[in-house]
Amino acid sequence: MISIIKKEQLDTRRKNDQDTERERRIVQSIIKQIRQEGDAALFRLTKELDKADLVTLKVSEEEIDEAMGKVEPAFLEALHEAARRISAYHEKQKQNSWFSPEPDGTILGQLIRPLERVGVYVPGGKAAYPSSVLMNVLPAKVAGVPERVMVTPPLPDGTVYAPTLAAARIAGVTSIYKVGGAQAVAALAYGTESIPPVDKIVGPGNVYVALAKQAVYGQVDIDSIAGPSEIVVIADDSANPVYVAADLLSQAEHDPMASAVLITPSPDLAEKVAKEVELQCNRLERREIAAESIRRHGAICVVDDLAEAFAAANQLAPEHLELAIEEPWQWLGKVKHAGAVFLGNFSPEPIGDYFAGPNNVLPTNGTARFFSPLGVDQFVKKTSLISYSREALCRDGKKVMTLARAEGLTAHAASIRVRLDHAKEGEQKGGSKRANR
Amino acid sequence: MISIIKKEQLDTRRKNDQDTERERRIVQSIIKQIRQEGDAALFRLTKELDKADLVTLKVSEEEIDEAMGKVEPAFLEALHEAARRISAYHEKQKQNSWFSPEPDGTILGQLIRPLERVGVYVPGGKAAYPSSVLMNVLPAKVAGVPERVMVTPPLPDGTVYAPTLAAARIAGVTSIYKVGGAQAVAALAYGTESIPPVDKIVGPGNVYVALAKQAVYGQVDIDSIAGPSEIVVIADDSANPVYVAADLLSQAEHDPMASAVLITPSPDLAEKVAKEVELQCNRLERREIAAESIRRHGAICVVDDLAEAFAAANQLAPEHLELAIEEPWQWLGKVKHAGAVFLGNFSPEPIGDYFAGPNNVLPTNGTARFFSPLGVDQFVKKTSLISYSREALCRDGKKVMTLARAEGLTAHAASIRVRLDHAKEGEQKGGSKRANR
């Protein structure tokens, strides 16, 4: 089922975007309808596309109370604990505004403030992932974003899947609207009578949601479009093949396009894991999906040594990287590109998906070379601060004018010069009453 | 020349993108040629589009030495000083990788490492801005990016404008290639025989460069596409109308599309500034550009009080915001959205463009609501770190399995369960020799 291959056969090519011209045109039409007709278009499209004939778009507190009552207490308890851990981790990402007053009277700095309003897209129905609600909303809450708006398509009976509402309450969503698809993205970007426009839209969705986000980018900020899940496990012969196989399959079960790769210098481990993957896969509920993923994008790559293994993993730049080796901390510094690294035998990747604390929204498709996990940083914006003193401007003004003139921007130079001239005048006249004019 | 208007007339609408379908197709064709033919396409397109018949693409150290010799010593000295200040400011943005070992044996953290290779686009010819080289390259250098590649279109004689090369050396560019346009962007994104592929492309350019960056986004990271310059000055009657007018014009001279707006509760200041703008504009070298900008996008808005002024400025979310008021520090906290804030009478906006330290690459077109200045952050990537102990997994495993099962992801649950089962076996058997398997 899972091929054992050489390093040269590892597929590090980026997956190309498919042609989405037809979907793009549909999305443009939907955006136009929302901009022109607001709520009316939302009701109409929700009826047409989600088959839900809504009376109101907003989810009430009572609906959420009801949902909390419907879900298993053990599930709620686990959600609460996960939310606590995720918040505690993201708290450590917070940065203060800083500034630097100097003896020459200058003050430079940087204000770091949360966005005002964020929209989180949550896919609907039973394919909804409560963990996704926590992971997309909690960093915004920790960052201090005061308004956290969730959109999610309703079921045909007009309700929202209860676990999704429960997760929303626990994560601290401030308002929820029963709309999905490109129309929800457009409503968040431009605003309607009911839905306030936001500054940033995050959260996974189907191709229409992804294209809509790209279309509104610039009007609002968006997150990166997530690709299929990826795991790379680097393992030596200290690893437990049962564990390794289980971890590979935990990603493969996501999607036939997901990829699960083992890289190991141990041919013995390679064979054992290959057998375990086949064995365990047949026991899975989602065995068809997992099996297809393993067949199409799974691999066990035998290399000469760990150094080669790390070189290969860096080429792949995986979303998730597990180090199931004897001395993971000694080798950690060799990891160049990965969304998240899991060290040792008791850090199965799903612990990161649900619970440990770090975000599960991670760069895919080789973008770990330059993208980062979702975090507090994505929910703040920075403003530079410059306060120059008269003394400092008199000292530096000529140099600034030299640079401006070199670029032909003489009005830039003039804005310095009028102040230098005035300061000179002030000195000649013995200083003016308004010292800082 | 400059209209005096009411608050309700302030234009806060986002500027819409023009239709660029034709340019987009040209860019797609160029990207295809570069991917298929590499250097050969670069030479050909440079000859066709820049009229330069090159022998080699790379700029030699000797060429840069020669350029250093050609520029004015005063200009070099000013560049050096600006580079020193810009680096010192950006050093303060650096963040360390952090981690948090807990008594339960878990360690969570975040690795923060520089990108490996960055490409900086620098427009060519005499419209080149040395300040732009410093501002785009120095944050990457401070971040620790080891390879900083510059691309810039050559003049027809095959040379590069000397001030551009001087700025590149001072900023610490590691290699320079004489290519521009969409072909340079494509070369950086995909690599050619001569030009190594990079992880991120930054730097301003014309519409072809901007479209090429959008097209390669995902293959590499890119910066935001910059729009026309904007300044908003909030001034009360403590302000000097000569200074205010000069600052408005310093932005207006960039581009007929640039916008310069004064917001003031003082009708007296409004009138004086209006007169000064007319007076000073007529003395400018770039008076046609500045006059058109002032006519089309300039305004003086009289409001009731400073509170209204700040509310209006926040709606505009300007690239540059000057506070030419009596007590700028008292009002600073009312600034919600701005790329950079300049406090007091001796902080003319050009001091930020060239010298003070903070970056001059700032969010335009209202995006200060959610975008930030260019900085060290844009040149690093983060990797989450998770190391769970056996103890912690035994404690938390059931909760994680509950969450995974709630999402129907039973292979996720299984990867936890195989470890919990094994831990139980280990206890029953009195512990195994390999304690961490």
PDB file of C-alpha atoms in Angstrom, chain B residues 40 79 81 88 99 119 137 148 153 175 177 206 218 252 272 319 328 350 369 395 403 411 421 423-424:
ATOM      1  CA  ALA B  40      17.927  32.975 -22.405  1.00  0.00           C
ATOM      2  CA  LEU B  79      23.168  57.293   2.997  1.00  0.00           C
ATOM      3  CA  GLU B  81      23.967  57.677   8.375  1.00  0.00           C
ATOM      4  CA  ALA B  88      19.294  50.579  14.739  1.00  0.00           C
ATOM      5  CA  PHE B  99       9.903  28.109  24.750  1.00  0.00           C
ATOM      6  CA  GLY B 119      14.583  39.206  -3.573  1.00  0.00           C
ATOM      7  CA  VAL B 137      16.912  45.527   2.228  1.00  0.00           C
ATOM      8  CA  ARG B 148      19.598  39.359  -0.217  1.00  0.00           C
ATOM      9  CA  PRO B 153      16.380  46.940 -14.925  1.00  0.00           C
ATOM     10  CA  SER B 175      24.015  40.015  -5.286  1.00  0.00           C
ATOM     11  CA  TYR B 177      21.107  41.247 -11.337  1.00  0.00           C
ATOM     12  CA  ASN B 206       5.098  49.283 -12.126  1.00  0.00           C
ATOM     13  CA  GLY B 218       2.193  31.142  -3.096  1.00  0.00           C
ATOM     14  CA  ALA B 252       1.626  65.807  -3.472  1.00  0.00           C
ATOM     15  CA  LYS B 272      -3.516  80.426   5.898  1.00  0.00           C
ATOM     16  CA  GLU B 319      -0.376  56.085   5.232  1.00  0.00           C
ATOM     17  CA  PRO B 328       0.352  65.552  20.373  1.00  0.00           C
ATOM     18  CA  PRO B 350      10.119  63.304   4.829  1.00  0.00           C
ATOM     19  CA  ARG B 369      -6.693  49.271   9.288  1.00  0.00           C
ATOM     20  CA  ARG B 395      -3.179  12.819  31.584  1.00  0.00           C
ATOM     21  CA  LEU B 403     -12.342  15.992  20.543  1.00  0.00           C
ATOM     22  CA  ALA B 411      -7.389   7.852  13.095  1.00  0.00           C
ATOM     23  CA  ASP B 421      -2.583   1.348  25.482  1.00  0.00           C
ATOM     24  CA  ALA B 423       1.733   2.884  28.455  1.00  0.00           C
ATOM     25  CA  LYS B 424      -0.800   0.699  30.275  1.00  0.00           C
TER      26      LYS B 424
END
